[in-house]
Amino acid sequence: MDTRFPFVDWFRNSSPYINAHRGRTFVILIEGEAMARGRGEQLIQDLALLHTLGVRLVVAFGIRPQVEQALSEAGIVPHRHDGRWVADEAIMACVERVAAEQRLWLEARLSLGLPNTPLHGVELTAVSGNLVMAKPLGVREGIDYDHSGEVRRVRVSAMQGLLDRGSLVLLPPLGFSSTGEVFDLDAAEVAQHAAMALAADKLILLGEAAGLYDENGALQRQLTPAEAEPLLAHAAPGSEPARHLSAACAAARNGVARTHLLSWHDHDALLGELFTRDGVGTMITRHRYEQLRPAQLSDIGGLLELLEPLERRGMLVPRSRERLEHEIDDYLVIERDGMIIGCAALHRFDEAAMGELACVAIHVDYRGGARGTLLLSGVERRARRLGLEALFVLTTHTAHWFVEHGFRAGGIEELPPLRRDTYNHARKSKILIKPLV
């Protein structure tokens, strides 16, 4: 009887990320629409889980739909310009009231101990206050924005002290001036400046969309600001896509290691992005420090340098420059700052609907991470796109690693005929096979 639980495999695979995120600072934006649509309770459970895992949390929250409802009930029609409303006294009264109500609701939920959930008994100390200093937008294009403002600075020392004491910091979309005024702010801008001031490890923006898409409708997993910013031209001023994309790109250019665009509609988005290898949304980073990509002829020199030590130790079959040039289209490489630090090849045997995973190599200075798994996943995706039904590998040193990644022992009779005929009996390589269907 099969007693395995899918959760166990997920937990094992997530353990490197659990360790990597401990002690890190994350700034998370939750838009008001998520709360208005009943997603608040689940998100609070996820925040509590992150807190128990040692993540330092700053949570900014939006209130737009709640304010719009309050204005409608009061019979107030706001004047908008360039995506922002002009916050006069009547509008500002609604903004302040709704912000206070939303903050109190969040603090109350974070104080419950999360009854009837797997995190029952977890205690969170949520702290808010005058942590964001603001200035008025002023008069622009002849429009006086009154109490609509923009972030001047965040009180980073105070926020760091709260985080050091284990508190979760709440940031409403309000800012305060040195003269005692209160200003209506864009929640995405608040999150952006908090992340930049704290040099946060991550800025996570939870909105309507699951991320950024290309012209074919495919989700973009990783972009640089230079690649993402042209999409701003197609976003309406003040719209959520414009606000989130602007915040993400600015943060990535100003010291935030990773920014993530996720959808609050997906109940698994936050944890799925943080604790799985491929993630679920779009990540924006200033530089592609490291990327998995198809190999090019210009990579031959780097491949030879990477493979030579392994060939010398007998772990890989020697490959000449001419052979690499001939087979270059079969290779995937991991490039880090212009250096080839990993590679793997997929040799096709279409008549048997199989592919050979070959030449898996990681530079000695970059082992111990998940790069081998990244290469394997890339080869598997390519094999499935090509319609292959199984992968096989011949190895003399690393059979245990392949078994851990879903391969099983096989016999020579299971190899494609062409590969069976060229099998080197002198090397006594172990044959391992992994189904893809």
Short mmCIF file of C-alpha atoms in Angstrom, two decimals:
data_model
loop_
_atom_site.label_atom_id
_atom_site.label_comp_id
_atom_site.label_asym_id
_atom_site.label_seq_id
_atom_site.Cartn_x
_atom_site.Cartn_y
_atom_site.Cartn_z
CA MET A 1 0.00 0.00 0.00
CA ASP A 2 1.38 3.43 -0.98
CA THR A 3 1.57 5.54 2.18
CA ARG A 4 3.41 8.50 0.68
CA PHE A 5 1.91 11.95 1.09
CA PRO A 6 2.46 14.66 -1.54
CA PHE A 7 2.94 17.13 1.32
CA VAL A 8 6.08 15.31 2.45
CA ASP A 9 7.79 15.76 -0.90
CA TRP A 10 6.72 19.41 -0.99
CA PHE A 11 8.05 19.97 2.51
CA ARG A 12 11.40 18.41 1.65
CA ASN A 13 11.70 20.51 -1.48
CA SER A 14 10.75 23.70 0.38
CA SER A 15 13.27 23.24 3.20
CA PRO A 16 16.09 25.16 1.47
CA TYR A 17 13.78 28.15 1.10
CA ILE A 18 12.63 27.93 4.73
CA ASN A 19 16.25 28.23 5.77
CA ALA A 20 17.05 30.95 3.24
CA HIS A 21 14.12 33.18 4.30
CA ARG A 22 14.79 33.03 8.06
CA GLY A 23 15.83 36.47 9.33
CA ARG A 24 15.06 38.15 5.99
CA THR A 25 12.96 41.28 5.65
CA PHE A 26 9.89 41.13 3.39
CA VAL A 27 7.63 44.07 2.59
CA ILE A 28 4.22 42.82 1.45
CA LEU A 29 1.48 44.94 -0.11
CA ILE A 30 -2.10 43.72 0.19
CA GLU A 31 -4.48 45.74 -1.95
CA GLY A 32 -7.86 46.75 -0.54
CA GLU A 33 -9.66 44.60 -3.10
CA ALA A 34 -8.24 41.48 -1.45
CA MET A 35 -9.79 42.44 1.88
CA ALA A 36 -13.05 43.51 0.26
CA ARG A 37 -13.33 40.12 -1.46
CA GLY A 38 -12.82 38.08 1.70
CA ARG A 39 -9.18 37.09 1.22
CA GLY A 40 -7.99 38.73 4.43
CA GLU A 41 -8.35 35.71 6.73
CA GLN A 42 -6.30 33.39 4.52
CA LEU A 43 -3.60 36.01 3.96
CA ILE A 44 -3.32 36.58 7.71
CA GLN A 45 -2.74 32.84 8.19
CA ASP A 46 0.02 32.99 5.57
CA LEU A 47 1.57 36.02 7.29
CA ALA A 48 1.48 34.20 10.61
CA LEU A 49 3.21 31.22 9.05
CA LEU A 50 5.96 33.43 7.63
CA HIS A 51 6.37 35.04 11.04
CA THR A 52 6.79 31.64 12.75
CA LEU A 53 9.47 30.79 10.17
CA GLY A 54 11.50 33.82 11.21
CA VAL A 55 10.63 36.24 8.41
CA ARG A 56 10.66 39.93 9.38
CA LEU A 57 7.40 41.35 8.01
CA VAL A 58 6.26 44.81 6.99
CA VAL A 59 2.69 44.80 5.64
CA ALA A 60 1.34 47.76 3.68
CA PHE A 61 -2.36 47.71 2.87
CA GLY A 62 -4.63 49.51 0.44
CA ILE A 63 -8.14 50.82 1.08
CA ARG A 64 -9.34 52.11 -2.32
CA PRO A 65 -12.54 50.04 -2.70
CA GLN A 66 -13.51 50.65 0.92
CA VAL A 67 -13.04 54.41 0.52
CA GLU A 68 -14.97 54.42 -2.75
CA GLN A 69 -17.87 52.66 -1.03
CA ALA A 70 -17.78 55.13 1.86
CA LEU A 71 -17.77 58.07 -0.55
CA SER A 72 -20.68 56.60 -2.48
CA GLU A 73 -22.69 56.11 0.71
CA ALA A 74 -21.97 59.72 1.68
CA GLY A 75 -22.98 60.98 -1.75
CA ILE A 76 -19.50 62.35 -2.47
CA VAL A 77 -18.18 62.20 -6.04
CA PRO A 78 -14.38 62.57 -6.00
CA HIS A 79 -12.60 64.57 -8.67
CA ARG A 80 -9.83 62.50 -10.26
CA HIS A 81 -6.82 63.58 -12.26
CA ASP A 82 -4.02 61.44 -13.64
CA GLY A 83 -5.13 58.44 -11.61
CA ARG A 84 -5.34 60.18 -8.22
CA TRP A 85 -8.33 61.79 -6.56
CA VAL A 86 -8.19 65.29 -5.14
CA ALA A 87 -8.44 64.64 -1.42
CA ASP A 88 -10.37 67.60 -0.04
CA GLU A 89 -11.55 67.76 3.56
CA ALA A 90 -14.64 65.58 2.99
CA ILE A 91 -12.71 62.89 1.09
CA MET A 92 -9.87 62.96 3.59
CA ALA A 93 -12.30 62.38 6.45
CA CYS A 94 -13.46 59.18 4.71
CA VAL A 95 -9.89 58.13 4.00
CA GLU A 96 -8.81 58.55 7.61
CA ARG A 97 -11.86 56.72 8.97
CA VAL A 98 -11.55 53.79 6.57
CA ALA A 99 -7.77 53.50 7.12
CA ALA A 100 -8.32 53.36 10.88
CA GLU A 101 -11.08 50.75 10.52
CA GLN A 102 -8.94 48.58 8.23
CA ARG A 103 -5.91 48.86 10.50
CA LEU A 104 -7.99 47.91 13.54
CA TRP A 105 -9.52 44.97 11.66
CA LEU A 106 -6.06 43.68 10.74
CA GLU A 107 -4.73 44.14 14.27
CA ALA A 108 -7.75 42.34 15.70
CA ARG A 109 -7.31 39.38 13.35
CA LEU A 110 -3.59 39.22 14.05
CA SER A 111 -4.39 39.10 17.78
CA LEU A 112 -6.80 36.17 17.64
CA GLY A 113 -4.24 33.41 17.89
CA LEU A 114 -5.81 32.13 14.67
CA PRO A 115 -8.34 29.72 16.22
CA ASN A 116 -9.45 26.70 14.19
CA THR A 117 -6.37 26.97 11.98
CA PRO A 118 -3.10 25.00 11.88
CA LEU A 119 -1.45 28.06 13.46
CA HIS A 120 -3.65 28.18 16.54
CA GLY A 121 -1.79 29.74 19.44
CA VAL A 122 0.66 31.77 17.35
CA GLU A 123 1.06 35.22 18.88
CA LEU A 124 1.78 38.19 16.65
CA THR A 125 2.50 41.71 17.82
CA ALA A 126 1.31 44.10 15.12
CA VAL A 127 2.49 47.70 15.38
CA SER A 128 1.56 50.77 13.36
CA GLY A 129 2.13 54.50 13.84
CA ASN A 130 3.58 57.62 12.28
CA LEU A 131 6.24 55.68 10.40
CA VAL A 132 5.77 57.31 6.98
CA MET A 133 6.48 61.00 6.44
CA ALA A 134 4.76 62.65 3.49
CA LYS A 135 4.48 65.86 1.51
CA PRO A 136 1.62 67.20 -0.61
CA LEU A 137 1.45 66.54 -4.33
CA GLY A 138 0.72 70.25 -4.58
CA VAL A 139 -0.52 71.90 -7.74
CA ARG A 140 0.11 69.97 -10.95
CA GLU A 141 -1.17 70.91 -14.37
CA GLY A 142 -3.36 73.49 -12.69
CA ILE A 143 -4.91 70.99 -10.28
CA ASP A 144 -4.49 71.45 -6.52
CA TYR A 145 -4.42 67.94 -5.06
CA ASP A 146 -5.08 69.26 -1.56
CA HIS A 147 -4.47 66.38 0.92
CA SER A 148 -3.28 63.87 -1.69
CA GLY A 149 0.40 63.36 -1.07
CA GLU A 150 3.54 61.38 -1.79
CA VAL A 151 6.12 59.74 0.43
CA ARG A 152 8.88 62.00 1.67
CA ARG A 153 10.69 59.37 3.74
CA VAL A 154 10.06 56.46 6.08
CA ARG A 155 11.34 56.33 9.64
CA VAL A 156 13.66 53.45 8.98
CA SER A 157 15.35 53.35 12.41
CA ALA A 158 11.99 53.06 14.15
CA MET A 159 10.87 50.32 11.76
CA GLN A 160 14.12 48.39 12.19
CA GLY A 161 13.73 48.57 15.96
CA LEU A 162 10.20 47.16 15.76
CA LEU A 163 11.32 44.34 13.48
CA ASP A 164 14.29 43.57 15.74
CA ARG A 165 11.81 43.07 18.60
CA GLY A 166 9.83 40.57 16.58
CA SER A 167 6.91 42.84 15.70
CA LEU A 168 4.97 42.82 12.46
CA VAL A 169 4.81 46.40 11.13
CA LEU A 170 1.55 47.63 9.57
CA LEU A 171 1.63 50.56 7.15
CA PRO A 172 -1.68 52.18 6.16
CA PRO A 173 -1.74 54.37 3.02
CA LEU A 174 -1.35 57.52 5.10
CA GLY A 175 1.57 59.86 5.65
CA PHE A 176 2.29 62.61 8.14
CA SER A 177 4.02 65.94 7.72
CA SER A 178 6.26 67.80 10.16
CA THR A 179 3.45 70.34 10.56
CA GLY A 180 0.96 67.72 11.73
CA GLU A 181 -0.99 67.23 8.51
CA VAL A 182 -2.22 63.84 7.25
CA PHE A 183 -1.98 62.93 3.57
CA ASP A 184 -3.62 60.26 1.43
CA LEU A 185 -0.92 58.10 -0.15
CA ASP A 186 -0.70 55.38 -2.78
CA ALA A 187 -0.28 52.07 -0.93
CA ALA A 188 2.11 50.74 -3.59
CA GLU A 189 4.32 53.80 -3.16
CA VAL A 190 4.32 53.29 0.62
CA ALA A 191 5.41 49.66 0.16
CA GLN A 192 8.06 50.66 -2.37
CA HIS A 193 9.68 53.29 -0.13
CA ALA A 194 9.55 51.04 2.92
CA ALA A 195 11.30 48.27 0.99
CA MET A 196 13.93 50.64 -0.36
CA ALA A 197 14.63 52.26 3.02
CA LEU A 198 14.95 48.88 4.74
CA ALA A 199 16.97 47.41 1.86
CA ALA A 200 14.42 44.61 2.06
CA ASP A 201 15.20 41.20 0.67
CA LYS A 202 11.80 41.10 -1.02
CA LEU A 203 8.98 43.43 -2.01
CA ILE A 204 5.83 41.43 -2.70
CA LEU A 205 2.88 43.12 -4.40
CA LEU A 206 -0.42 41.25 -4.21
CA GLY A 207 -2.87 42.51 -6.82
CA GLU A 208 -5.46 41.39 -9.35
CA ALA A 209 -3.06 39.99 -11.95
CA ALA A 210 -0.84 36.94 -11.49
CA GLY A 211 2.14 38.83 -12.92
CA LEU A 212 3.29 40.25 -16.24
CA TYR A 213 2.55 38.61 -19.56
CA ASP A 214 4.20 38.74 -22.97
CA GLU A 215 2.46 39.45 -26.27
CA ASN A 216 1.46 35.79 -26.54
CA GLY A 217 -0.18 35.73 -23.12
CA ALA A 218 2.60 33.74 -21.47
CA LEU A 219 3.48 34.62 -17.87
CA GLN A 220 6.93 36.19 -17.58
CA ARG A 221 8.77 34.55 -14.70
CA GLN A 222 11.74 36.89 -14.43
CA LEU A 223 12.43 40.35 -15.85
CA THR A 224 14.83 43.20 -15.28
CA PRO A 225 13.43 46.71 -14.79
CA ALA A 226 14.60 47.60 -18.30
CA GLU A 227 12.59 44.69 -19.68
CA ALA A 228 9.51 45.42 -17.56
CA GLU A 229 9.25 49.21 -17.78
CA PRO A 230 8.12 49.37 -21.44
CA LEU A 231 4.90 47.70 -20.27
CA LEU A 232 4.10 50.90 -18.36
CA ALA A 233 3.28 52.58 -21.66
CA HIS A 234 0.26 50.29 -21.99
CA ALA A 235 -1.00 50.81 -18.42
CA ALA A 236 -3.52 53.51 -17.57
CA PRO A 237 -2.17 56.18 -15.14
CA GLY A 238 -3.15 55.33 -11.59
CA SER A 239 -4.27 51.81 -12.48
CA GLU A 240 -3.09 48.92 -10.37
CA PRO A 241 -0.79 47.54 -13.12
CA ALA A 242 0.84 50.96 -13.48
CA ARG A 243 1.25 51.46 -9.74
CA HIS A 244 2.60 47.99 -9.08
CA LEU A 245 4.96 47.93 -12.04
CA SER A 246 6.33 51.37 -11.21
CA ALA A 247 6.90 50.39 -7.57
CA ALA A 248 8.50 47.06 -8.49
CA CYS A 249 10.92 48.57 -11.00
CA ALA A 250 11.89 51.47 -8.72
CA ALA A 251 12.51 49.11 -5.81
CA ALA A 252 14.59 46.76 -7.95
CA ARG A 253 16.73 49.68 -9.12
CA ASN A 254 17.25 50.93 -5.57
CA GLY A 255 18.58 48.08 -3.50
CA VAL A 256 15.68 45.64 -3.12
CA ALA A 257 17.01 42.23 -4.06
CA ARG A 258 13.77 40.77 -5.47
CA THR A 259 10.34 42.19 -6.23
CA HIS A 260 7.39 39.87 -6.90
CA LEU A 261 4.06 40.51 -8.63
CA LEU A 262 1.39 38.03 -7.49
CA SER A 263 -2.38 37.67 -7.50
CA TRP A 264 -4.39 37.61 -4.29
CA HIS A 265 -7.02 35.59 -6.20
CA ASP A 266 -4.67 32.60 -5.98
CA HIS A 267 -4.89 31.29 -2.41
CA ASP A 268 -1.49 29.61 -2.80
CA ALA A 269 0.31 32.49 -4.51
CA LEU A 270 2.26 33.91 -1.57
CA LEU A 271 3.59 30.61 -0.22
CA GLY A 272 3.91 29.14 -3.70
CA GLU A 273 6.15 31.99 -4.80
CA LEU A 274 8.33 31.83 -1.70
CA PHE A 275 8.70 28.09 -1.15
CA THR A 276 8.80 26.51 -4.60
CA ARG A 277 11.58 26.52 -7.12
CA ASP A 278 9.64 27.89 -10.09
CA GLY A 279 7.32 30.24 -8.20
CA VAL A 280 3.92 31.32 -9.48
CA GLY A 281 4.23 35.00 -10.46
CA THR A 282 6.65 37.49 -12.00
CA MET A 283 9.93 38.39 -10.31
CA ILE A 284 11.76 41.61 -11.16
CA THR A 285 15.45 41.97 -10.32
CA ARG A 286 17.89 44.69 -11.24
CA HIS A 287 20.36 42.28 -12.80
CA ARG A 288 20.02 38.76 -14.05
CA TYR A 289 22.89 37.65 -11.87
CA GLU A 290 22.19 34.09 -12.80
CA GLN A 291 20.03 32.64 -15.52
CA LEU A 292 19.23 29.32 -17.14
CA ARG A 293 19.23 29.59 -20.93
CA PRO A 294 19.95 27.65 -24.14
CA ALA A 295 23.64 27.39 -24.94
CA GLN A 296 25.23 29.37 -27.77
CA LEU A 297 28.40 28.84 -29.78
CA SER A 298 29.99 31.68 -27.83
CA ASP A 299 29.67 29.48 -24.72
CA ILE A 300 32.03 26.78 -26.02
CA GLY A 301 35.07 28.16 -24.21
CA GLY A 302 33.18 28.37 -20.94
CA LEU A 303 31.82 24.84 -21.37
CA LEU A 304 35.30 23.41 -22.00
CA GLU A 305 36.61 25.14 -18.88
CA LEU A 306 33.68 23.84 -16.82
CA LEU A 307 33.89 20.24 -18.06
CA GLU A 308 37.65 19.70 -18.10
CA PRO A 309 38.11 19.04 -14.33
CA LEU A 310 35.24 16.53 -14.33
CA GLU A 311 36.56 14.79 -17.43
CA ARG A 312 40.01 14.59 -15.85
CA ARG A 313 38.53 12.85 -12.79
CA GLY A 314 36.65 10.37 -14.98
CA MET A 315 33.22 11.66 -13.96
CA LEU A 316 32.35 12.71 -17.52
CA VAL A 317 33.25 11.33 -20.92
CA PRO A 318 35.67 13.77 -22.63
CA ARG A 319 34.06 16.03 -25.23
CA SER A 320 36.05 17.81 -27.90
CA ARG A 321 35.42 21.37 -29.01
CA GLU A 322 34.17 20.02 -32.34
CA ARG A 323 31.66 17.73 -30.63
CA LEU A 324 30.38 20.55 -28.42
CA GLU A 325 29.99 22.80 -31.44
CA HIS A 326 28.05 20.09 -33.27
CA GLU A 327 25.75 19.41 -30.28
CA ILE A 328 25.45 22.95 -28.90
CA ASP A 329 21.70 23.11 -29.54
CA ASP A 330 21.25 20.20 -27.11
CA TYR A 331 22.71 22.14 -24.18
CA LEU A 332 21.28 24.34 -21.46
CA VAL A 333 23.67 26.45 -19.40
CA ILE A 334 23.53 28.43 -16.17
CA GLU A 335 25.30 31.74 -16.65
CA ARG A 336 26.35 33.93 -13.72
CA ASP A 337 27.75 37.35 -14.53
CA GLY A 338 29.02 36.09 -17.89
CA MET A 339 30.52 32.88 -16.50
CA ILE A 340 29.20 29.41 -17.35
CA ILE A 341 28.76 27.71 -13.97
CA GLY A 342 26.50 24.81 -14.97
CA CYS A 343 25.30 22.83 -17.97
CA ALA A 344 23.23 19.85 -19.05
CA ALA A 345 22.39 18.34 -22.43
CA LEU A 346 19.34 16.61 -23.84
CA HIS A 347 20.13 14.22 -26.70
CA ARG A 348 16.97 13.10 -28.50
CA PHE A 349 16.09 9.58 -29.58
CA ASP A 350 12.78 10.28 -31.28
CA GLU A 351 12.25 6.73 -32.52
CA ALA A 352 12.01 5.58 -28.90
CA ALA A 353 10.36 8.76 -27.58
CA MET A 354 13.26 9.03 -25.13
CA GLY A 355 15.93 11.58 -24.35
CA GLU A 356 19.35 11.18 -22.79
CA LEU A 357 20.19 13.56 -19.99
CA ALA A 358 23.92 14.01 -20.41
CA CYS A 359 26.83 16.16 -19.28
CA VAL A 360 25.24 17.48 -16.08
CA ALA A 361 27.91 19.63 -14.47
CA ILE A 362 28.11 22.38 -11.85
CA HIS A 363 31.20 24.48 -11.21
CA VAL A 364 32.95 23.44 -7.99
CA ASP A 365 32.50 26.92 -6.45
CA TYR A 366 28.73 26.86 -6.93
CA ARG A 367 27.73 23.44 -5.67
CA GLY A 368 25.52 22.80 -2.70
CA GLY A 369 22.56 24.80 -3.99
CA ALA A 370 19.67 23.86 -6.23
CA ARG A 371 21.38 24.42 -9.57
CA GLY A 372 21.47 20.73 -10.49
CA THR A 373 17.75 20.53 -9.85
CA LEU A 374 17.25 23.68 -11.93
CA LEU A 375 19.09 22.10 -14.87
CA LEU A 376 17.12 18.87 -14.55
CA SER A 377 13.84 20.78 -14.51
CA GLY A 378 14.88 22.74 -17.59
CA VAL A 379 15.77 19.56 -19.46
CA GLU A 380 12.49 17.93 -18.41
CA ARG A 381 10.48 20.92 -19.68
CA ARG A 382 12.32 20.81 -23.00
CA ALA A 383 11.81 17.05 -23.30
CA ARG A 384 8.08 17.35 -22.69
CA ARG A 385 7.77 20.11 -25.28
CA LEU A 386 9.47 17.76 -27.75
CA GLY A 387 6.98 14.99 -26.98
CA LEU A 388 9.47 12.68 -25.29
CA GLU A 389 8.04 10.19 -22.82
CA ALA A 390 11.10 9.37 -20.71
CA LEU A 391 14.61 10.48 -19.82
CA PHE A 392 17.56 8.19 -19.22
CA VAL A 393 21.00 8.91 -17.84
CA LEU A 394 24.25 6.93 -17.72
CA THR A 395 26.32 7.72 -14.64
CA THR A 396 29.26 6.32 -12.72
CA HIS A 397 29.37 8.68 -9.73
CA THR A 398 26.02 10.31 -8.98
CA ALA A 399 23.37 7.61 -9.23
CA HIS A 400 21.98 8.48 -5.78
CA TRP A 401 21.26 12.08 -6.83
CA PHE A 402 19.25 10.95 -9.83
CA VAL A 403 17.32 8.43 -7.74
CA GLU A 404 16.44 11.24 -5.32
CA HIS A 405 15.06 13.15 -8.31
CA GLY A 406 12.70 10.47 -9.55
CA PHE A 407 14.91 8.16 -11.63
CA ARG A 408 14.85 4.38 -11.24
CA ALA A 409 17.39 1.72 -12.09
CA GLY A 410 17.09 0.38 -15.62
CA GLY A 411 18.69 -2.19 -17.86
CA ILE A 412 20.59 -1.86 -21.11
CA GLU A 413 17.68 -3.46 -22.96
CA GLU A 414 15.56 -0.39 -22.08
CA LEU A 415 17.85 2.01 -23.92
CA PRO A 416 17.03 3.16 -27.45
CA PRO A 417 18.69 0.87 -30.00
CA LEU A 418 21.18 3.47 -31.19
CA ARG A 419 22.30 4.23 -27.64
CA ARG A 420 22.37 0.55 -26.73
CA ASP A 421 24.84 -0.08 -29.54
CA THR A 422 27.22 2.64 -28.31
CA TYR A 423 27.04 1.75 -24.60
CA ASN A 424 30.60 1.60 -23.18
CA HIS A 425 30.74 -1.66 -21.22
CA ALA A 426 34.20 -0.79 -19.89
CA ARG A 427 32.85 2.23 -17.94
CA LYS A 428 30.06 0.13 -16.38
CA SER A 429 27.83 3.16 -16.15
CA LYS A 430 24.60 2.71 -14.23
CA ILE A 431 21.45 3.17 -16.29
CA LEU A 432 18.70 5.24 -14.72
CA ILE A 433 15.33 6.08 -16.25
CA LYS A 434 12.62 8.63 -15.41
CA PRO A 435 9.15 8.61 -17.01
CA LEU A 436 7.81 12.00 -18.11
CA VAL A 437 4.19 11.00 -18.62
#
